[in-house]
CSV table of C-alpha atoms in Angstrom, one decimal:
chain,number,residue,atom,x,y,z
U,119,UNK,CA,94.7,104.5,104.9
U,120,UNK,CA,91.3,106.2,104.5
U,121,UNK,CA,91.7,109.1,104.8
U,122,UNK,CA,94.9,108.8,101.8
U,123,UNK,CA,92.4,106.5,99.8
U,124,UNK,CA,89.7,108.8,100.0
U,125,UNK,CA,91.6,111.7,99.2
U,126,UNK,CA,92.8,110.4,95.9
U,127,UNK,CA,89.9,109.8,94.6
U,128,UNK,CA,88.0,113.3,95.4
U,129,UNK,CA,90.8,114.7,93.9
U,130,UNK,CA,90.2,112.5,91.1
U,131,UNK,CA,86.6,113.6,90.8
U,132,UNK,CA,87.3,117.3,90.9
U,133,UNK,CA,87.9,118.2,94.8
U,134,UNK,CA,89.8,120.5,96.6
U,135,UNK,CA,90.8,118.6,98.9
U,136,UNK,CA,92.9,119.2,103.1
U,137,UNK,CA,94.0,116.1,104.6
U,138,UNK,CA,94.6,116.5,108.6
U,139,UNK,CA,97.0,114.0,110.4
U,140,UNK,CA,97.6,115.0,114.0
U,141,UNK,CA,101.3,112.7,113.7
U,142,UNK,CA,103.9,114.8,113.0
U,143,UNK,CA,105.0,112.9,110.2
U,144,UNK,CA,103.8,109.3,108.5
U,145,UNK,CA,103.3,106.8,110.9
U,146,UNK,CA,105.5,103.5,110.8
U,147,UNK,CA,105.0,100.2,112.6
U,148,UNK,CA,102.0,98.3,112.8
U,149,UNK,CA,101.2,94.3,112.8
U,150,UNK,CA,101.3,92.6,109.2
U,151,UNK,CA,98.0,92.2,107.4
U,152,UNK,CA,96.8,89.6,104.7
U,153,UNK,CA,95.3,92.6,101.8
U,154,UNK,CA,92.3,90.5,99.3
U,155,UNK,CA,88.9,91.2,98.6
U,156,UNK,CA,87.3,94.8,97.7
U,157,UNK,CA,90.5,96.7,98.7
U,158,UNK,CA,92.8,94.6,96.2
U,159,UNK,CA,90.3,95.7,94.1
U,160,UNK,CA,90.4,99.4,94.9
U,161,UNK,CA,94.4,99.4,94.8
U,162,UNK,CA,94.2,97.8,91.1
U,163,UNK,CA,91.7,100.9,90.0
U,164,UNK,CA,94.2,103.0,91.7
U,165,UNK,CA,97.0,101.5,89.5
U,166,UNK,CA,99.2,100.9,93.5
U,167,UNK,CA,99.3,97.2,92.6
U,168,UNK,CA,103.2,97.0,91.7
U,169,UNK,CA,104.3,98.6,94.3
U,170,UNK,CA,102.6,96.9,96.9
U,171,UNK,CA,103.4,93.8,95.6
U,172,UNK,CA,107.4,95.0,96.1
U,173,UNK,CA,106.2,94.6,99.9
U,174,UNK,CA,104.7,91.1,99.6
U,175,UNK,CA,105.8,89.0,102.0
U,176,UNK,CA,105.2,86.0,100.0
U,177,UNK,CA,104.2,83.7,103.2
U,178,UNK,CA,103.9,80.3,102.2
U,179,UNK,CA,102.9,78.7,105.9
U,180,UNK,CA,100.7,79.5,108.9
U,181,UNK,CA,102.4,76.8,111.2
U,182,UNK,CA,101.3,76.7,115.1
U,183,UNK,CA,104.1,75.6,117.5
U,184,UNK,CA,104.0,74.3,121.1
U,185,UNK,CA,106.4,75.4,124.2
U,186,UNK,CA,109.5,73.4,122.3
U,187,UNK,CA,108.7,75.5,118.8
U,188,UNK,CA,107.6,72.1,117.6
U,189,UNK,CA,104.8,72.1,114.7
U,190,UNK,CA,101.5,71.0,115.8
U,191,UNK,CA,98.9,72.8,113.5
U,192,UNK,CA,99.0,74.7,110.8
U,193,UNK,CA,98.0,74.7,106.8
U,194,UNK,CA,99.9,75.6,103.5
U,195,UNK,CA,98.9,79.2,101.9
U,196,UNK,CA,98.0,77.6,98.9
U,197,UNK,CA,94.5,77.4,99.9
U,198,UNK,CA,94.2,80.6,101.0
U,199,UNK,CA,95.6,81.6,97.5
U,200,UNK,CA,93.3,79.7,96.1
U,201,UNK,CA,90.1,81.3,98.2
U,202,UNK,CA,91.4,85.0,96.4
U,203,UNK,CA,92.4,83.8,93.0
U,204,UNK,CA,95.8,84.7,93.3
U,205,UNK,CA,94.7,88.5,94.5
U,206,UNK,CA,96.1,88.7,97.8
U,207,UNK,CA,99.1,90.3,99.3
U,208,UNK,CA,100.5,89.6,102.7
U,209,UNK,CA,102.6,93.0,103.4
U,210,UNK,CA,103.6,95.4,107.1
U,211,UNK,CA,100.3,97.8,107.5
U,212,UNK,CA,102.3,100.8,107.1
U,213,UNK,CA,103.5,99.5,103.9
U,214,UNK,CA,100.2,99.9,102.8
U,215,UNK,CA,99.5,103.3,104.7
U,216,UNK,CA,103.0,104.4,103.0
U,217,UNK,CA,101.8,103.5,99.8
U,218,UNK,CA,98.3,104.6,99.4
U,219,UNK,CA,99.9,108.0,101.2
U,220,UNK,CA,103.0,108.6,98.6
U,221,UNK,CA,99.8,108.3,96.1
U,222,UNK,CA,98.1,111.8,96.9
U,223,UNK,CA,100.7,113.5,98.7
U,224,UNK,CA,101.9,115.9,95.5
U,225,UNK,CA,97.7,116.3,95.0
U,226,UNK,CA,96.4,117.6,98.2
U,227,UNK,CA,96.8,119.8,100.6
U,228,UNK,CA,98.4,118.1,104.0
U,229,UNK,CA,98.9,119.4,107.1
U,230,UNK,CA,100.7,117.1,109.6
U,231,UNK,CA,100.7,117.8,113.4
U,232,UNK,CA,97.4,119.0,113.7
U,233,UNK,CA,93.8,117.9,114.7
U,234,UNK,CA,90.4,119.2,114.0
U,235,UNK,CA,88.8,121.1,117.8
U,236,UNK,CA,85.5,121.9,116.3
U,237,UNK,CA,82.6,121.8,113.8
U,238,UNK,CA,79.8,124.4,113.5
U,239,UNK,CA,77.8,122.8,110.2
U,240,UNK,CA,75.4,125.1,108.7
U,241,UNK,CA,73.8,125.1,105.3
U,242,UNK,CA,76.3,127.5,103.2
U,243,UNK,CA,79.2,125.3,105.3
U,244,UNK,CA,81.2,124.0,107.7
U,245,UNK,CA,83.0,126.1,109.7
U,246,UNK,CA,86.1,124.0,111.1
U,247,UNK,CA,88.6,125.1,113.9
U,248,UNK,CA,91.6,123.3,114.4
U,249,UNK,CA,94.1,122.6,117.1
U,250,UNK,CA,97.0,124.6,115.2
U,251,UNK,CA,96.2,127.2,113.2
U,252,UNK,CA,93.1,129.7,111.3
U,253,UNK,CA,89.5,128.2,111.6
U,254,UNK,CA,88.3,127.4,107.7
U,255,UNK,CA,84.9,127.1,106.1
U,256,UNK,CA,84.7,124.1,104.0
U,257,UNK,CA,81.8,122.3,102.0
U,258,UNK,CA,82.3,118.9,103.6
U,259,UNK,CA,84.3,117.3,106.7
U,260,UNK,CA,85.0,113.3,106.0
U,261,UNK,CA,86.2,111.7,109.3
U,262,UNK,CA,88.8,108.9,108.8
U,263,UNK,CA,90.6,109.1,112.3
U,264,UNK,CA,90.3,105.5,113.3
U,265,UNK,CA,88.8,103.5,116.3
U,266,UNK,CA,89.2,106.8,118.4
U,267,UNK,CA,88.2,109.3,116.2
U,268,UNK,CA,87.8,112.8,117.4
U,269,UNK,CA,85.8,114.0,114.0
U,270,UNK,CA,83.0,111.1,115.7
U,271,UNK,CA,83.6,112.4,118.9
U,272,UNK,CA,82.7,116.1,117.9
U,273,UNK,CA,79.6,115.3,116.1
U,274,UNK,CA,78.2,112.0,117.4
U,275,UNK,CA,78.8,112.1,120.6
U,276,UNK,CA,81.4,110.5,123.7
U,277,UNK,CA,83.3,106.9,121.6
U,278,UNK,CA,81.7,105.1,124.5
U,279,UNK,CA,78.1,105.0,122.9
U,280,UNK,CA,79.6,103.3,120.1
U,281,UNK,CA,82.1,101.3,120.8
U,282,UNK,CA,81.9,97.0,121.4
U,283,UNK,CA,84.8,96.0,123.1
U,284,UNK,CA,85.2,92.2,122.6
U,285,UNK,CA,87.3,91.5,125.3
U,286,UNK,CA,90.9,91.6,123.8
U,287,UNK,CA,93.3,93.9,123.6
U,288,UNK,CA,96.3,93.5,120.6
U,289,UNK,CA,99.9,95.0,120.5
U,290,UNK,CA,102.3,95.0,118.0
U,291,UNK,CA,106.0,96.3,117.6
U,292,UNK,CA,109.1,95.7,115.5
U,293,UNK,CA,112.4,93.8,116.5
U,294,UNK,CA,115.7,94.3,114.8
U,295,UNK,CA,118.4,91.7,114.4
U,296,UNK,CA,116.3,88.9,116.3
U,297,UNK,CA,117.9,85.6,116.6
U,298,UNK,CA,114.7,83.6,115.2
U,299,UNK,CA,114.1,84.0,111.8
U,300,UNK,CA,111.4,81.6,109.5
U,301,UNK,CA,111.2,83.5,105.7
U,302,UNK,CA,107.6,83.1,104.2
U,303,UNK,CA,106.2,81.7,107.2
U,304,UNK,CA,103.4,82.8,110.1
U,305,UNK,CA,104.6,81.6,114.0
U,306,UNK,CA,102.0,81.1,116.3
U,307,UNK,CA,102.2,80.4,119.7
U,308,UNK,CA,99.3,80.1,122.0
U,309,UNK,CA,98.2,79.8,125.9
U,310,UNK,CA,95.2,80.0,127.5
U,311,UNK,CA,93.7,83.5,126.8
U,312,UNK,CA,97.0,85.2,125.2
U,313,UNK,CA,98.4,84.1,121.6
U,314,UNK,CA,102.1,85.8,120.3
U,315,UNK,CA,102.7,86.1,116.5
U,316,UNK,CA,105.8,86.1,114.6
U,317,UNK,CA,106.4,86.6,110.6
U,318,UNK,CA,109.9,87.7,109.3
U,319,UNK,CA,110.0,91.2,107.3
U,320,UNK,CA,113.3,91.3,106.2
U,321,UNK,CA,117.0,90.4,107.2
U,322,UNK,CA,116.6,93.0,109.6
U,323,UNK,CA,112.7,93.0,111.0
U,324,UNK,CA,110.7,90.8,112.6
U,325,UNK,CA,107.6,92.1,113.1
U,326,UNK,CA,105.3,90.4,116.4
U,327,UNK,CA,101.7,90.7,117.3
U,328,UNK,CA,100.4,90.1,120.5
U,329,UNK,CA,96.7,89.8,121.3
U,330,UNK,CA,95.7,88.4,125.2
U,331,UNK,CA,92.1,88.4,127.0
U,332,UNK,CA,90.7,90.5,129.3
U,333,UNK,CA,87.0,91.5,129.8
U,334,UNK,CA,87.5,95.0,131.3
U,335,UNK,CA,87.7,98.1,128.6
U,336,UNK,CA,90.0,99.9,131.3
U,337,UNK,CA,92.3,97.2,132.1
U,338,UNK,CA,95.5,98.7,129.9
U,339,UNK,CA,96.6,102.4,129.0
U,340,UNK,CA,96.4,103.2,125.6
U,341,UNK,CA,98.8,106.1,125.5
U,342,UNK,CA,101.4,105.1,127.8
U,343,UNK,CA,104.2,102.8,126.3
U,344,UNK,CA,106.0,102.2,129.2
U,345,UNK,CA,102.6,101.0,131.0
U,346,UNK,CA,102.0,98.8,128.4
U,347,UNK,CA,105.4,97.1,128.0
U,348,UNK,CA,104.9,96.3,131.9
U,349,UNK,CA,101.4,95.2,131.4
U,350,UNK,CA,103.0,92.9,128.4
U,351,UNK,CA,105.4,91.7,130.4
U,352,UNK,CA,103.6,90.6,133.7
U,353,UNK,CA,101.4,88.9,131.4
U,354,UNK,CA,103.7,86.6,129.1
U,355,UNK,CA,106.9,86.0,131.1
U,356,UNK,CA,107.5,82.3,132.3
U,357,UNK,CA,105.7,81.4,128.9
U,358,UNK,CA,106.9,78.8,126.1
U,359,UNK,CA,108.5,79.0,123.0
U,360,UNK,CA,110.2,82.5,122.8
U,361,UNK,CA,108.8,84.6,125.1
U,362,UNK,CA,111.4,85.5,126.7
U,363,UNK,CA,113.6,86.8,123.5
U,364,UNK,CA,110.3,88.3,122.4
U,365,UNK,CA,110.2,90.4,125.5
U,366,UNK,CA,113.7,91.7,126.0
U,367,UNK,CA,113.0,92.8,121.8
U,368,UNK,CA,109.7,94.4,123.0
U,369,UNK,CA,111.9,96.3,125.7
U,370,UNK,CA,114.0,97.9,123.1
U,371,UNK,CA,111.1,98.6,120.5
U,372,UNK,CA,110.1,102.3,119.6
U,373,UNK,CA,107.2,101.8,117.2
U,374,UNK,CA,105.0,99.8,119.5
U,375,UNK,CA,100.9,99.5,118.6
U,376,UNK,CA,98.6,99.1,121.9
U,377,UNK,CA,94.9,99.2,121.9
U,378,UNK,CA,91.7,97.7,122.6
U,379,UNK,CA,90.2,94.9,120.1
U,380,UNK,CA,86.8,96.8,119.7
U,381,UNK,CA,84.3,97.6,116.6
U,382,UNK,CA,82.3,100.6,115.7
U,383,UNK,CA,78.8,99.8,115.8
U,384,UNK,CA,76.5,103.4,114.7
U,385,UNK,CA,72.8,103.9,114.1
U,386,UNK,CA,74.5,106.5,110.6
U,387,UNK,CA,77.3,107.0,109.5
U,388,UNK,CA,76.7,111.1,108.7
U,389,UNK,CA,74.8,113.7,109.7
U,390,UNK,CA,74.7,117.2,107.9
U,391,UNK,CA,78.1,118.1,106.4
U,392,UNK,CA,80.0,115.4,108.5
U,393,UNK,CA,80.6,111.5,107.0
U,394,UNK,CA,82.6,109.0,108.6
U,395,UNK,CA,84.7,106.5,106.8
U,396,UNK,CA,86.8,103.7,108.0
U,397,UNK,CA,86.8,102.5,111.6
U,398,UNK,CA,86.1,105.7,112.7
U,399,UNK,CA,82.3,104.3,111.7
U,400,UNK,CA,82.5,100.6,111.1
U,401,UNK,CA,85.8,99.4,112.7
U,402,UNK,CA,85.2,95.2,112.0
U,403,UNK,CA,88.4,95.0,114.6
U,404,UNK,CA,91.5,92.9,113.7
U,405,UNK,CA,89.4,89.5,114.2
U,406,UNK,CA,87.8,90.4,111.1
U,407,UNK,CA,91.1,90.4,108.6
U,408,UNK,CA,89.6,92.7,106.1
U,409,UNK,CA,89.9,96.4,107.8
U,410,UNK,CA,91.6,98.0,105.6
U,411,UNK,CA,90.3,96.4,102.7
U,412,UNK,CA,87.2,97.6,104.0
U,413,UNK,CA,88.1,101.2,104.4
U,414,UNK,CA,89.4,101.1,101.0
U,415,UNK,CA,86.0,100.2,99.7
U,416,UNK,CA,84.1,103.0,101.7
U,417,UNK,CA,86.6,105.7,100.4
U,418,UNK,CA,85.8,104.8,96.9
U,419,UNK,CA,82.3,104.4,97.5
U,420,UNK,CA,81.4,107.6,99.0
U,421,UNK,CA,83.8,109.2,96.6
U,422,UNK,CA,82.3,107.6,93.7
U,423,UNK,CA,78.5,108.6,95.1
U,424,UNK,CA,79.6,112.3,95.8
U,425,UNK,CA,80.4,112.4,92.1
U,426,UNK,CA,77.3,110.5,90.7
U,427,UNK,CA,75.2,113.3,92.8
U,428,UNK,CA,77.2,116.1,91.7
U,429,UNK,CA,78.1,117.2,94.9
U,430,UNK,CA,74.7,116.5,96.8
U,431,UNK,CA,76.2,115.4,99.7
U,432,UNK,CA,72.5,114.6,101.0
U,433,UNK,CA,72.2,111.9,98.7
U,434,UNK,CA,75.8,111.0,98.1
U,435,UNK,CA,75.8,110.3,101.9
U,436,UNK,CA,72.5,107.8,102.1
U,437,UNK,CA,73.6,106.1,98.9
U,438,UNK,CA,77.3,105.2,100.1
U,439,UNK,CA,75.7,104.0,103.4
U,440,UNK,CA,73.3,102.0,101.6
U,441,UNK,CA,75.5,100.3,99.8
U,442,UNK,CA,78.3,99.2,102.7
U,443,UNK,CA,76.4,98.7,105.7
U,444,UNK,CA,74.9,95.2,104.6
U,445,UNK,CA,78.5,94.5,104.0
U,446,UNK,CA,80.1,96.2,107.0
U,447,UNK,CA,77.2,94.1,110.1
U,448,UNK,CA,78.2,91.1,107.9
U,449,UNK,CA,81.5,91.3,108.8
U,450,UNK,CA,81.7,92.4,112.3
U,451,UNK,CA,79.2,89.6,112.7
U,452,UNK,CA,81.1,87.1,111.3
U,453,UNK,CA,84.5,88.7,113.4
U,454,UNK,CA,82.6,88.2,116.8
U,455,UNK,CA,81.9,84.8,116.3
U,456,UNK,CA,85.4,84.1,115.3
U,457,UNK,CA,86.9,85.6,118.8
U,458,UNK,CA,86.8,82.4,120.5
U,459,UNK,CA,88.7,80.6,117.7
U,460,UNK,CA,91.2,83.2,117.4
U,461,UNK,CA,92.5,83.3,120.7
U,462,UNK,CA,91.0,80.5,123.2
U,463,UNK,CA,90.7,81.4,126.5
U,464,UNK,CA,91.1,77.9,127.8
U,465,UNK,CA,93.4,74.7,127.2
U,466,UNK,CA,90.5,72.5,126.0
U,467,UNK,CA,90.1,75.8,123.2
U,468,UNK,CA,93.2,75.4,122.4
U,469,UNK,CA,93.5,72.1,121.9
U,470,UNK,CA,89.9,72.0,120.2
U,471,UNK,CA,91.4,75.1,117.2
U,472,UNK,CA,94.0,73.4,116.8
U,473,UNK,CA,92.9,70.4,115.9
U,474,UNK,CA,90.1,71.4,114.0
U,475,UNK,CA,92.5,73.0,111.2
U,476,UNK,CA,94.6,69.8,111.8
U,477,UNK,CA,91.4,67.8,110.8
U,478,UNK,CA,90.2,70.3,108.1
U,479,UNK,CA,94.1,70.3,106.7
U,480,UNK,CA,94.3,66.5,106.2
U,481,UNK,CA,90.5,66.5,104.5
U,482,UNK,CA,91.2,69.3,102.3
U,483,UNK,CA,88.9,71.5,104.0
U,484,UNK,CA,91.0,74.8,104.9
U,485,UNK,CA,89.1,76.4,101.9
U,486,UNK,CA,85.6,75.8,103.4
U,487,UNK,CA,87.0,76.4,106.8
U,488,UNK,CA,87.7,80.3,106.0
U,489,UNK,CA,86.1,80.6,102.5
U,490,UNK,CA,82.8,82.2,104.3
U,491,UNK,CA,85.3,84.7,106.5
U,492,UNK,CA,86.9,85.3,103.2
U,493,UNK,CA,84.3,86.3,101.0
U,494,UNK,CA,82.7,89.7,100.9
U,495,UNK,CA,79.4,88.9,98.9
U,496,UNK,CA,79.2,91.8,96.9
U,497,UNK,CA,81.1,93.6,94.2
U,498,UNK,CA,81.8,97.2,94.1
U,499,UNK,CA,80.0,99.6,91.5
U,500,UNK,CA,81.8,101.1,88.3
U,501,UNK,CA,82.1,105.2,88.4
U,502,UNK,CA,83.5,107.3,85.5
């Protein structure tokens, strides 16, 4: 989604722009995200608005169920509705990634299947050699490869340095013609250190997420799908509610998401010719509910900048970074502190969540339970 967002609006602004994904085609799948705050407002700028709104999901309830499926927490959308004025979508990630893609696609250059091996930056350029393919010179390299980016890797240094782990790793995958179906509604279901969550797509999909505890970075694969269905499964089965459904649908899944719940913590963002955008520099992690929202925001930003400086990437780069990464600590401050809420690692945390938004509900208090979450605190600047 950054790297489409960003390439719109360079082209928009006057550059020739390559866009590198190393999938051999658009990528599906992917948990459901709630879409508000500075990236509604990108999408609206970017005239996108209609058609993702064709993907709304419309949800209406966040309702948390016990072993039985009974309701025992939960609040109506309408506050949260209320918190973004009516601008916020609730639509499948790669509805998003399809959308912002079937933007630029006709604009830019694209090469699928392929990954950037190596960066030589020198003043006249950066030289750029690639997995498939003649090595190019070009004037700027953006990375927007995600959590695990390689473009970070080559000119920062090894992911370890700055990656946070926070102890949690999420999964998500898509199951067709399941029995359960509640239209307009998040399912929650929660145990000690593992939470399963269930919205309804279509007639067809049902999408899940997944998110459990664990406070080793190595403890799951994170290219091996067959590892992490076991993993998935040791870890669930004999669980409420429908796990076991859930886990024969996980069996038969193609499109399943696996990785660790981490953010992207980094003294700068560039250096030379190289920028990062996206999680590849300030990943918030999922707990955070504004990634790519955020990402949104820093593709404009930096394109915007780039423009204002007429190309001096110099001060394009410090200006874009100037203007986020008050923004950016905020949030992935804010997500670490929520972690304990969002999945409790005990029964008594359980309990506790879940009677807090019980107690907030009942007081009318939902909005100042996740207004602060909610709001980003600063607006975004106008460019021709």
């Amino acid at each position: 989604m950054a790297g489409s967002c960003l390439a719109w609006w360079l082209d928009g602004c006057g550059y020739a722009v390559t866009l590198v994904e190393q999938a051999p085609e658009p990528r599906t799948g992917g948990y459901v995200i709630d879409f508000w705050g500075l990236g509604y407002d990108v999408a609206e700028k970017m005239g996108v608005l209609d058609e993702l709104r064709r993907h709304d999901l419309h949800v209406q309830e966040f309702r948390i169920v016990d072993r039985r499926g009974r309701r025992i927490s939960g609040f109506n959308q309408g506050a949260v509705q209320e918190l973004t004025k009516g601008r916020g979508l609730s639509l499948p990630r790669s509805a998003l990634a399809s959308t912002l893609y079937d933007a630029v696609k006709d604009r830019v250059n694209v090469r699928f299947g392929n990954s950037v091996t190596g960066l030589d930056d020198s003043p006249s350029g950066i030289h750029v050699t690639f997995r498939e393919g003649e090595p190019q010179t070009f004037d700027l390299v953006i990375g927007a490869d995600g959590l695990h980016s390689a473009v970070r890797r080559l000119c920062f240094g090894e992911e370890a340095r700055f990656e946070r782990f926070l102890g949690y790793y999420v999964a998500a995958f898509t199951a067709h013609g399941y029995g359960f179906r509640d239209p307009h509604a998040y399912v929650t279901f929660g145990e000690p250190g593992r939470q399963i969550w269930r919205i309804t797509v279509d007639e067809d999909s049902t999408v899940f997420m997944l998110v459990f505890a664990d406070p080793d970075p190595h403890a799951a694969p994170i290219h091996d799908s067959s590892r992490q269905k076991e993993i998935l499964t040791r870890l669930y089965s004999g669980g409420g509610w429908e796990t076991e459904p859930m886990l024969h649908a996980l069996q038969r899944s193609t499109d399943l998401y696996f990785d660790r719940v981490s953010q992207i913590v980094m003294p700068s963002w560039t250096r030379g010719r190289v920028g990062l955008i996206g999680d590849a520099c300030a990943c918030p992690s999922l707990l955070a509910g504004e990634g790519s929202s955020m990402a949104m925001a820093e593709a404009y930003t930096l394109a915007g900048e780039l423009d204002v400086a007429q190309g001096n990437h110099t001060s394009a780069f410090e200006m874009y970074e100037q203007r986020l990464r008050p923004y950016v600590e905020r949030k992935q401050k804010g997500a670490r502190g929520f972690a304990a809420s969002f999945v409790p690692r005990s029964a008594y945390g359980l309990w506790m969540r879940n009677a807090t938004i019980n107690v907030a509900n009942r007081l009318g208090l939902i909005r100042l339970l996740f207004g602060a979450q909610m709001s980003s605190g600063i607006e975004l600047p106008t460019y021709r």
